[in-house]
Every structure is written in structure tokens, then in C-alpha cells.
Coordinates of N, CA and C in Angstrom, one line a residue:
M203 N -1.7 3.3 -20.7 CA -1.5 4.5 -19.8 C -2.9 5.1 -19.6
N204 N -3.2 5.6 -18.4 CA -4.4 6.2 -18.1 C -4.6 7.5 -19.0
N205 N -5.8 7.6 -19.6 CA -6.0 8.7 -20.5 C -5.9 10.1 -19.8
K206 N -6.3 10.1 -18.6 CA -6.3 11.4 -17.9 C -5.0 11.7 -17.2
L207 N -4.2 10.7 -16.9 CA -3.0 10.9 -16.1 C -1.8 10.6 -16.9
G208 N -0.8 11.5 -17.0 CA 0.3 11.3 -17.8 C 1.6 11.1 -17.0
S209 N 1.5 11.2 -15.7 CA 2.7 11.1 -14.8 C 2.4 10.3 -13.6
A210 N 3.5 9.8 -13.0 CA 3.4 9.0 -11.8 C 4.5 9.4 -10.8
V211 N 4.2 9.4 -9.6 CA 5.1 9.7 -8.5 C 5.2 8.5 -7.6
L212 N 6.3 7.9 -7.4 CA 6.5 6.8 -6.5 C 7.3 7.3 -5.2
I213 N 6.7 7.1 -4.1 CA 7.3 7.6 -2.8 C 7.8 6.3 -2.1
G214 N 9.1 6.1 -2.1 CA 9.7 5.0 -1.4 C 10.3 4.0 -2.5
Y215 N 11.6 3.8 -2.5 CA 12.3 3.0 -3.4 C 13.0 1.8 -2.7
G216 N 12.2 1.1 -1.9 CA 12.7 -0.1 -1.3 C 12.3 -1.3 -2.1
S217 N 12.2 -2.5 -1.4 CA 11.9 -3.7 -2.1 C 10.5 -3.7 -2.7
V218 N 9.5 -3.1 -2.1 CA 8.2 -3.0 -2.7 C 8.2 -1.9 -3.8
G219 N 8.8 -0.8 -3.5 CA 8.9 0.3 -4.5 C 9.6 -0.1 -5.8
L220 N 10.5 -1.0 -5.7 CA 11.1 -1.5 -7.0 C 10.1 -2.1 -7.9
R221 N 9.2 -2.9 -7.4 CA 8.2 -3.5 -8.2 C 7.2 -2.5 -8.8
H222 N 6.8 -1.5 -8.0 CA 5.9 -0.5 -8.5 C 6.6 0.4 -9.6
A223 N 7.9 0.7 -9.4 CA 8.6 1.5 -10.4 C 8.6 0.9 -11.7
A224 N 8.8 -0.4 -11.8 CA 8.9 -1.1 -13.1 C 7.5 -1.0 -13.8
L225 N 6.4 -1.1 -13.1 CA 5.1 -0.9 -13.7 C 4.8 0.5 -14.1
L226 N 5.1 1.4 -13.2 CA 4.8 2.8 -13.5 C 5.6 3.3 -14.7
D227 N 6.8 2.9 -14.8 CA 7.7 3.4 -15.8 C 7.2 3.1 -17.2
V228 N 6.5 1.9 -17.4 CA 6.0 1.6 -18.7 C 4.6 2.1 -19.0
R229 N 3.9 2.5 -17.9 CA 2.5 3.0 -18.1 C 2.3 4.5 -18.2
Y230 N 3.3 5.2 -17.7 CA 3.2 6.7 -17.7 C 4.3 7.4 -18.4
A231 N 4.0 8.5 -19.0 CA 5.0 9.2 -19.8 C 6.1 9.8 -18.9
A232 N 5.8 10.2 -17.7 CA 6.8 10.8 -16.8 C 6.7 10.1 -15.5
L233 N 7.9 9.8 -14.9 CA 8.0 9.2 -13.7 C 8.9 9.9 -12.7
S234 N 8.5 10.1 -11.5 CA 9.4 10.6 -10.5 C 9.5 9.6 -9.3
I235 N 10.6 9.5 -8.8 CA 10.9 8.6 -7.6 C 11.4 9.5 -6.5
V236 N 10.7 9.4 -5.4 CA 11.0 10.2 -4.2 C 11.4 9.3 -3.0
D237 N 12.6 9.6 -2.5 CA 13.1 8.8 -1.3 C 14.1 9.6 -0.6
S238 N 14.0 9.6 0.8 CA 14.8 10.4 1.6 C 16.2 9.8 1.7
N239 N 16.4 8.5 1.4 CA 17.7 7.8 1.5 C 18.5 8.1 0.3
P240 N 19.7 8.7 0.4 CA 20.5 9.0 -0.7 C 21.0 7.8 -1.5
T241 N 21.2 6.7 -0.8 CA 21.6 5.4 -1.5 C 20.4 4.9 -2.4
A242 N 19.2 5.0 -1.9 CA 18.1 4.6 -2.7 C 17.9 5.6 -3.9
R243 N 18.1 6.9 -3.7 CA 18.0 7.8 -4.8 C 19.1 7.5 -5.9
Q244 N 20.3 7.2 -5.4 CA 21.3 6.9 -6.4 C 21.0 5.6 -7.2
Q245 N 20.4 4.6 -6.6 CA 20.0 3.4 -7.3 C 18.9 3.7 -8.2
A246 N 17.9 4.5 -7.8 CA 16.8 4.9 -8.6 C 17.2 5.6 -9.9
S247 N 18.2 6.5 -9.7 CA 18.7 7.3 -10.8 C 19.4 6.3 -11.8
A248 N 20.1 5.3 -11.3 CA 20.8 4.4 -12.2 C 19.8 3.5 -12.9
D249 N 18.7 3.1 -12.2 CA 17.7 2.2 -12.8 C 16.8 2.9 -13.8
Y250 N 16.5 4.2 -13.5 CA 15.6 4.9 -14.4 C 16.2 6.3 -14.7
P251 N 17.2 6.4 -15.7 CA 17.9 7.6 -16.0 C 17.0 8.7 -16.4
S252 N 15.8 8.4 -17.0 CA 15.0 9.5 -17.5 C 14.0 10.0 -16.4
A253 N 14.0 9.3 -15.3 CA 13.0 9.7 -14.2 C 13.5 10.9 -13.4
T254 N 12.6 11.6 -12.8 CA 13.0 12.7 -11.9 C 13.2 12.2 -10.5
I255 N 14.3 12.3 -10.0 CA 14.6 11.8 -8.6 C 14.6 13.0 -7.6
A256 N 13.9 12.8 -6.5 CA 13.8 13.8 -5.5 C 13.9 13.2 -4.1
S257 N 14.4 14.1 -3.2 CA 14.5 13.6 -1.8 C 13.3 13.8 -1.0
S258 N 12.3 14.6 -1.5 CA 11.1 14.9 -0.8 C 10.0 15.4 -1.8
L259 N 8.8 15.4 -1.4 CA 7.7 15.9 -2.2 C 7.9 17.4 -2.4
A260 N 8.4 18.1 -1.4 CA 8.7 19.5 -1.5 C 9.8 19.8 -2.5
D261 N 10.8 18.9 -2.5 CA 11.9 19.0 -3.5 C 11.3 18.9 -4.9
L262 N 10.4 17.9 -5.1 CA 9.8 17.6 -6.4 C 8.9 18.8 -6.8
D263 N 8.2 19.3 -5.9 CA 7.3 20.4 -6.2 C 8.0 21.6 -6.8
R264 N 9.3 21.8 -6.4 CA 10.0 22.9 -6.9 C 10.4 22.8 -8.4
T265 N 10.1 21.6 -9.0 CA 10.3 21.4 -10.4 C 9.1 21.7 -11.2
N266 N 8.1 22.2 -10.6 CA 6.8 22.5 -11.3 C 6.2 21.2 -11.8
W267 N 6.2 20.2 -11.0 CA 5.6 18.9 -11.3 C 4.1 19.0 -11.6
D268 N 3.5 18.3 -12.5 CA 2.1 18.3 -12.8 C 1.4 17.4 -11.9
W269 N 1.0 17.9 -10.7 CA 0.4 17.1 -9.6 C -1.0 16.7 -10.1
A270 N -1.8 17.6 -10.7 CA -3.1 17.3 -11.1 C -3.2 16.1 -12.1
G271 N -2.2 15.9 -12.9 CA -2.1 14.8 -13.8 C -1.3 13.6 -13.4
T272 N -1.2 13.5 -12.1 CA -0.3 12.5 -11.5 C -1.1 11.4 -10.7
I273 N -0.7 10.2 -10.8 CA -1.0 9.1 -9.9 C 0.2 8.9 -8.9
A274 N -0.1 8.9 -7.6 CA 1.0 8.7 -6.6 C 0.9 7.4 -6.0
V275 N 2.0 6.7 -5.8 CA 2.1 5.4 -5.1 C 2.9 5.6 -3.9
I276 N 2.3 5.3 -2.7 CA 3.0 5.4 -1.4 C 3.6 4.0 -1.1
A277 N 4.9 3.8 -1.1 CA 5.5 2.5 -0.8 C 6.5 2.6 0.2
T278 N 6.2 3.4 1.3 CA 7.1 3.6 2.4 C 6.7 2.7 3.6
W279 N 7.3 2.9 4.7 CA 6.9 2.2 5.9 C 5.6 2.7 6.4
G280 N 4.8 1.8 7.0 CA 3.4 2.2 7.5 C 3.3 3.4 8.3
P281 N 4.2 3.7 9.3 CA 4.0 4.9 10.1 C 4.1 6.2 9.3
S282 N 4.6 6.2 8.1 CA 4.7 7.5 7.3 C 3.6 7.6 6.4
H283 N 2.7 6.6 6.2 CA 1.7 6.7 5.1 C 0.7 7.8 5.3
A284 N 0.2 8.1 6.5 CA -0.8 9.1 6.7 C -0.2 10.5 6.3
D285 N 0.9 10.8 6.8 CA 1.5 12.1 6.6 C 1.8 12.3 5.1
I286 N 2.3 11.3 4.4 CA 2.5 11.4 3.0 C 1.2 11.6 2.2
F287 N 0.2 10.8 2.6 CA -1.1 11.0 1.9 C -1.6 12.4 2.0
H288 N -1.6 13.0 3.2 CA -2.1 14.3 3.4 C -1.2 15.4 2.7
D289 N 0.1 15.1 2.6 CA 0.9 16.0 1.8 C 0.5 16.0 0.3
L290 N 0.3 14.8 -0.2 CA -0.2 14.6 -1.6 C -1.5 15.3 -1.8
A291 N -2.4 15.2 -0.9 CA -3.7 15.8 -1.0 C -3.6 17.3 -1.1
R292 N -2.7 17.9 -0.3 CA -2.5 19.3 -0.3 C -1.9 19.8 -1.6
L293 N -1.2 18.9 -2.3 CA -0.6 19.2 -3.6 C -1.6 18.9 -4.8
D294 N -2.8 18.6 -4.4 CA -3.9 18.4 -5.4 C -3.8 17.1 -6.2
V295 N -3.1 16.1 -5.6 CA -3.1 14.8 -6.2 C -4.4 14.1 -5.9
R296 N -5.1 13.6 -6.9 CA -6.4 13.0 -6.7 C -6.5 11.5 -7.1
H297 N -5.3 10.9 -7.3 CA -5.3 9.5 -7.5 C -4.1 8.9 -6.7
I298 N -4.4 8.2 -5.7 CA -3.3 7.7 -4.8 C -3.5 6.2 -4.5
L299 N -2.4 5.5 -4.7 CA -2.4 4.0 -4.3 C -1.5 3.9 -3.1
C300 N -2.0 3.4 -2.0 CA -1.1 3.2 -0.8 C -0.9 1.8 -0.5
E301 N 0.4 1.5 -0.3 CA 0.7 0.1 0.1 C 0.1 -0.2 1.5
K302 N -0.1 -1.5 1.7 CA -0.6 -1.8 3.1 C 0.5 -1.7 4.1
P303 N 0.2 -1.4 5.4 CA -1.2 -1.1 5.8 C -1.5 0.4 5.4
I304 N -2.8 0.7 5.3 CA -3.2 2.0 4.9 C -2.6 3.1 5.9
A305 N -2.5 2.7 7.2 CA -1.9 3.6 8.2 C -1.5 2.8 9.4
H306 N -0.8 3.4 10.3 CA -0.3 2.7 11.5 C -1.3 2.7 12.6
S307 N -2.4 3.3 12.4 CA -3.5 3.3 13.4 C -4.8 3.4 12.8
V308 N -5.9 2.9 13.4 CA -7.2 3.0 12.9 C -7.6 4.5 12.7
K309 N -7.3 5.3 13.7 CA -7.7 6.7 13.7 C -7.1 7.4 12.4
A310 N -5.8 7.1 12.2 CA -5.1 7.7 11.0 C -5.7 7.2 9.7
G311 N -6.1 5.9 9.7 CA -6.7 5.4 8.5 C -8.1 6.0 8.2
V312 N -8.9 6.1 9.3 CA -10.2 6.7 9.1 C -10.1 8.2 8.6
T313 N -9.1 8.9 9.1 CA -8.9 10.3 8.7 C -8.6 10.4 7.2
M314 N -7.7 9.4 6.8 CA -7.4 9.4 5.4 C -8.6 9.1 4.5
V315 N -9.4 8.2 4.9 CA -10.6 7.8 4.1 C -11.5 9.0 4.1
K316 N -11.7 9.7 5.2 CA -12.6 10.9 5.2 C -12.1 12.0 4.3
T317 N -10.8 12.2 4.4 CA -10.2 13.2 3.5 C -10.3 12.9 2.0
A318 N -10.2 11.6 1.7 CA -10.3 11.2 0.3 C -11.8 11.4 -0.2
K319 N -12.8 11.1 0.7 CA -14.2 11.3 0.3 C -14.5 12.8 0.2
T320 N -13.9 13.6 1.1 CA -14.2 15.1 1.0 C -13.6 15.7 -0.2
L321 N -12.4 15.3 -0.5 CA -11.7 16.0 -1.7 C -11.9 15.3 -3.0
G322 N -12.6 14.2 -3.0 CA -12.8 13.4 -4.2 C -11.5 12.7 -4.7
I323 N -10.7 12.2 -3.8 CA -9.5 11.5 -4.1 C -9.8 10.0 -4.3
S324 N -9.4 9.5 -5.5 CA -9.5 8.1 -5.7 C -8.4 7.4 -5.1
M325 N -8.7 6.7 -3.9 CA -7.6 6.1 -3.1 C -7.8 4.6 -3.1
G326 N -6.7 3.9 -3.3 CA -6.7 2.4 -3.2 C -5.6 1.9 -2.3
V327 N -5.8 0.7 -1.7 CA -4.8 0.1 -0.9 C -4.4 -1.2 -1.6
N328 N -3.2 -1.5 -1.6 CA -2.7 -2.6 -2.5 C -2.8 -4.0 -1.8
H329 N -4.1 -4.3 -1.6 CA -4.4 -5.7 -1.2 C -4.6 -6.6 -2.4
H330 N -3.5 -7.0 -3.0 CA -3.5 -7.6 -4.3 C -4.2 -9.0 -4.4
M331 N -4.3 -9.7 -3.2 CA -4.9 -11.0 -3.3 C -6.4 -11.0 -3.7
R332 N -7.1 -9.9 -3.5 CA -8.5 -9.8 -3.9 C -8.6 -9.8 -5.4
Y333 N -7.5 -9.6 -6.1 CA -7.6 -9.6 -7.6 C -7.0 -10.8 -8.2
S334 N -6.7 -11.8 -7.3 CA -6.0 -13.0 -7.8 C -7.0 -14.1 -8.3
S335 N -8.3 -13.9 -8.1 CA -9.3 -14.9 -8.4 C -9.3 -16.1 -7.5
F336 N -8.6 -16.0 -6.4 CA -8.6 -17.1 -5.4 C -10.0 -17.4 -4.8
S337 N -10.6 -16.3 -4.4 CA -12.0 -16.5 -3.8 C -13.0 -17.1 -4.8
S338 N -13.0 -16.6 -6.0 CA -14.0 -17.1 -7.0 C -13.6 -18.5 -7.4
G339 N -12.3 -18.8 -7.4 CA -11.9 -20.2 -7.8 C -12.2 -21.2 -6.7
L340 N -12.1 -20.7 -5.4 CA -12.4 -21.6 -4.3 C -13.9 -21.9 -4.2
N341 N -14.7 -20.8 -4.5 CA -16.2 -21.0 -4.5 C -16.6 -22.0 -5.6
A342 N -15.9 -21.9 -6.8 CA -16.3 -22.7 -7.9 C -16.0 -24.2 -7.6
L343 N -14.8 -24.4 -7.0 CA -14.4 -25.8 -6.6 C -15.4 -26.4 -5.5
A344 N -15.7 -25.5 -4.6 CA -16.6 -26.0 -3.5 C -18.0 -26.4 -4.1
E345 N -18.5 -25.6 -5.0 CA -19.7 -25.9 -5.7 C -19.6 -27.2 -6.5
E346 N -18.5 -27.3 -7.3 CA -18.4 -28.4 -8.2 C -18.3 -29.7 -7.4
F347 N -17.7 -29.8 -6.3 CA -17.5 -31.0 -5.5 C -18.4 -31.1 -4.3
G348 N -19.4 -30.2 -4.2 CA -20.4 -30.3 -3.2 C -19.8 -30.1 -1.8
L349 N -18.8 -29.3 -1.6 CA -18.1 -29.1 -0.3 C -18.8 -28.2 0.6
G350 N -19.8 -27.4 0.1 CA -20.4 -26.4 1.0 C -19.6 -25.1 1.0
E351 N -20.2 -24.1 1.6 CA -19.5 -22.8 1.8 C -18.4 -22.9 2.8
P352 N -17.3 -22.1 2.6 CA -16.2 -22.0 3.6 C -16.8 -21.6 5.0
C353 N -16.3 -22.1 6.0 CA -16.8 -21.8 7.4 C -15.7 -21.2 8.3
S354 N -14.4 -21.4 8.0 CA -13.4 -20.9 8.8 C -12.1 -20.9 8.0
M355 N -11.1 -20.1 8.5 CA -9.8 -20.0 7.8 C -8.7 -19.8 8.9
F356 N -7.7 -20.7 8.8 CA -6.6 -20.6 9.7 C -5.3 -20.2 9.0
V357 N -4.6 -19.3 9.6 CA -3.3 -18.9 9.0 C -2.2 -19.0 10.0
H358 N -1.1 -19.7 9.6 CA 0.0 -19.9 10.5 C 1.2 -19.2 9.9
G359 N 2.0 -18.5 10.7 CA 3.1 -17.8 10.2 C 4.1 -17.4 11.3
G360 N 5.3 -17.1 10.9 CA 6.3 -16.7 11.8 C 6.3 -15.1 12.0
A361 N 7.5 -14.6 12.1 CA 7.6 -13.1 12.4 C 7.1 -12.3 11.2
N362 N 7.0 -12.9 10.0 CA 6.6 -12.2 8.8 C 5.1 -12.4 8.6
G363 N 4.4 -13.2 9.5 CA 3.1 -13.7 9.2 C 1.9 -12.9 9.8
L364 N 2.0 -12.6 11.1 CA 0.9 -12.1 11.8 C 0.4 -10.7 11.3
V365 N 1.3 -9.8 11.1 CA 1.0 -8.5 10.6 C 1.3 -8.2 9.2
T366 N 2.6 -8.4 8.8 CA 3.0 -8.1 7.4 C 2.2 -8.9 6.4
R367 N 2.1 -10.2 6.5 CA 1.3 -11.0 5.6 C -0.1 -11.1 6.1
G368 N -0.3 -11.0 7.4 CA -1.6 -11.2 7.9 C -2.7 -10.2 7.4
I369 N -2.2 -9.0 7.1 CA -3.1 -8.0 6.6 C -3.7 -8.4 5.3
H370 N -2.9 -9.1 4.5 CA -3.4 -9.6 3.2 C -4.4 -10.7 3.4
Q371 N -4.1 -11.6 4.4 CA -5.0 -12.7 4.7 C -6.3 -12.3 5.3
I372 N -6.4 -11.2 6.1 CA -7.6 -10.7 6.6 C -8.5 -10.2 5.4
D373 N -7.8 -9.5 4.5 CA -8.6 -8.9 3.4 C -9.1 -10.1 2.5
L374 N -8.3 -11.1 2.3 CA -8.8 -12.3 1.6 C -10.0 -13.0 2.3
A375 N -9.9 -13.1 3.6 CA -11.0 -13.7 4.4 C -12.3 -12.9 4.2
C376 N -12.2 -11.6 4.2 CA -13.4 -10.7 4.0 C -14.0 -11.0 2.7
Q377 N -13.2 -11.2 1.7 CA -13.7 -11.5 0.3 C -14.4 -12.9 0.3
I378 N -13.7 -13.9 0.9 CA -14.2 -15.2 0.9 C -15.6 -15.3 1.6
F379 N -15.7 -14.7 2.7 CA -16.9 -14.7 3.5 C -17.9 -13.7 3.2
G380 N -17.6 -12.7 2.4 CA -18.5 -11.7 1.9 C -18.8 -10.6 2.9
Q381 N -18.0 -10.5 3.9 CA -18.2 -9.4 4.9 C -17.0 -9.2 5.7
G382 N -16.9 -8.1 6.4 CA -15.8 -7.8 7.3 C -16.0 -8.5 8.7
P383 N -14.9 -8.5 9.5 CA -15.0 -9.1 10.8 C -15.9 -8.4 11.7
E384 N -16.6 -9.1 12.7 CA -17.5 -8.5 13.6 C -16.8 -8.2 15.0
S385 N -15.8 -9.1 15.3 CA -15.0 -8.9 16.5 C -13.7 -9.6 16.4
V386 N -12.8 -9.3 17.3 CA -11.5 -9.9 17.3 C -11.0 -10.1 18.8
V387 N -10.5 -11.3 19.0 CA -9.8 -11.6 20.3 C -8.4 -11.9 20.0
S388 N -7.5 -11.2 20.8 CA -6.1 -11.3 20.4 C -5.1 -11.3 21.6
T389 N -4.0 -12.0 21.5 CA -3.0 -11.9 22.5 C -1.7 -11.3 21.9
V390 N -1.9 -10.5 20.8 CA -0.8 -10.0 20.1 C -0.1 -8.9 20.9
V391 N 1.3 -9.0 20.9 CA 2.1 -8.0 21.6 C 3.2 -7.5 20.7
G392 N 3.5 -6.2 20.6 CA 4.5 -5.7 19.8 C 5.8 -5.5 20.5
A393 N 6.9 -5.7 19.9 CA 8.2 -5.5 20.5 C 9.0 -4.6 19.5
P394 N 9.6 -3.5 20.0 CA 10.4 -2.5 19.2 C 11.8 -3.1 18.9
I395 N 11.8 -4.2 18.2 CA 13.2 -4.8 17.9 C 13.4 -4.9 16.4
N396 N 12.6 -4.2 15.6 CA 12.8 -4.2 14.2 C 14.1 -3.4 13.9
P397 N 15.1 -4.0 13.2 CA 16.4 -3.3 13.0 C 16.2 -2.2 12.0
R398 N 15.1 -2.2 11.2 CA 15.0 -1.1 10.2 C 14.7 0.2 10.7
S399 N 13.9 0.2 11.8 CA 13.5 1.5 12.4 C 12.9 1.3 13.8
P400 N 13.1 2.2 14.8 CA 12.5 2.1 16.1 C 11.0 2.3 16.0
N401 N 10.5 2.8 14.9 CA 9.1 3.1 14.8 C 8.3 1.9 14.3
L402 N 9.1 0.8 13.9 CA 8.5 -0.4 13.4 C 8.6 -1.5 14.5
M403 N 7.6 -2.3 14.5 CA 7.5 -3.3 15.6 C 7.5 -4.7 14.9
F404 N 7.9 -5.7 15.7 CA 7.7 -7.1 15.4 C 6.6 -7.6 16.4
Y405 N 5.6 -8.3 15.8 CA 4.4 -8.7 16.6 C 4.4 -10.2 16.8
G406 N 4.0 -10.7 18.0 CA 3.8 -12.1 18.2 C 2.6 -12.4 19.0
G407 N 2.0 -13.6 18.8 CA 0.8 -13.9 19.4 C -0.2 -14.5 18.5
T408 N -1.5 -14.5 18.9 CA -2.5 -15.1 18.1 C -3.7 -14.1 18.0
A409 N -4.4 -14.1 16.9 CA -5.6 -13.3 16.7 C -6.7 -14.1 16.1
A410 N -7.8 -14.1 16.7 CA -9.0 -14.8 16.2 C -10.0 -13.7 15.8
W411 N -10.3 -13.7 14.5 CA -11.3 -12.7 13.9 C -12.6 -13.4 13.7

């Protein structure tokens, strides 16, 4: 458990939130799970009887929650990330982990980063592949067998590939090549046909970074 932080707040108890909850529950003395969906709250309450379950951050705030001693994990849909981040910042939370994507637009993401720097918020984005040792392992194999440095990377995927998984692949490529992309050419088009929400899109096409 972090020596400075005794509590954790998880926002979003969907498929990704389930994995975060299991880790937070064993690492922190107090856990709260926040979700606007009553079915998700009911499941969270059954899974973690000792946790504080709330429908919103405002609802949790009324319990006199220790925000200063809290790490918050945002595990909701991308379009809600920026608003939740700023709500947490106003509550004096200074340790925030955000699931990818950091935000639904470059502008929103830049604003989040600026706010984090201004307020001294330790903010991370859950691009877990950079911690998998894949890049260092690849470089070690290339050196061992005299293959030379990587020069390109191709990723093929279906509806789950271009954006949902593609964000992780772009982050991995940045680590492999030691820098971020300089340009992108893309034919990607979004269609509002995602059954989970009209604010979520399915994307198709090709992107060359």
C-alpha cells in the first residue's frame, strides 16, 4: 500500500473496472466504487461488501471521504474522462490513473495535462504494454541475432483494433522507436453505431503513423 495514500476511488465498474477493483481492494485500506448504473452498483456492493458504493462523486463527497489521501482510477468511457478528471481535481485528489484514451479529443487531453502540471497532480494513463518488457526484449533479441534496429511496425485488426487496441499499439511503437510520431495519414471514419452509447463510435479505415 502507498505510504501516503490510504484510500482508493474507482470510477466505473465495467469490464475494465472489475480488474482495477481487485487490485485496489488489496492495496488500500479503504475502497469506494462509483458508478451511475444501479446494476453495476449492486454488483460492486456484492463483490466488495466493505467498500463504499456511490452513484456519483458528489454522493461520495457527502460521506466526508478523505480526498487528499486518495488515489482515483477513472475506468469509464472515453468521452467522460475529462469531466471526471476535473471533478477529481476540484476535490483535491492529487493522484489519478486514467484508463485509455486519456480523453475523447486532443484539446481535452491537453487541458487535462496542463491542469495536472498546474495543480501538481500525479496523473498516469494505463498504457500497460510499456511495462511488459516487450520493447527491451525485442531489442535484446535483435542485438543477439544481429537483426538491426526495428524499422517499421504493422498492426492488423477488426472493429476492436484500430482505436480500442490501436492506442496501446501506438504507445508501444513510441517506446520501440524511442520517440513519438511526426505525422499521420489516415482514412479513418467513425460511425455512431456502438450499441453501448451514441457518444461512442466504431472506426474503420487505415492509419499510417
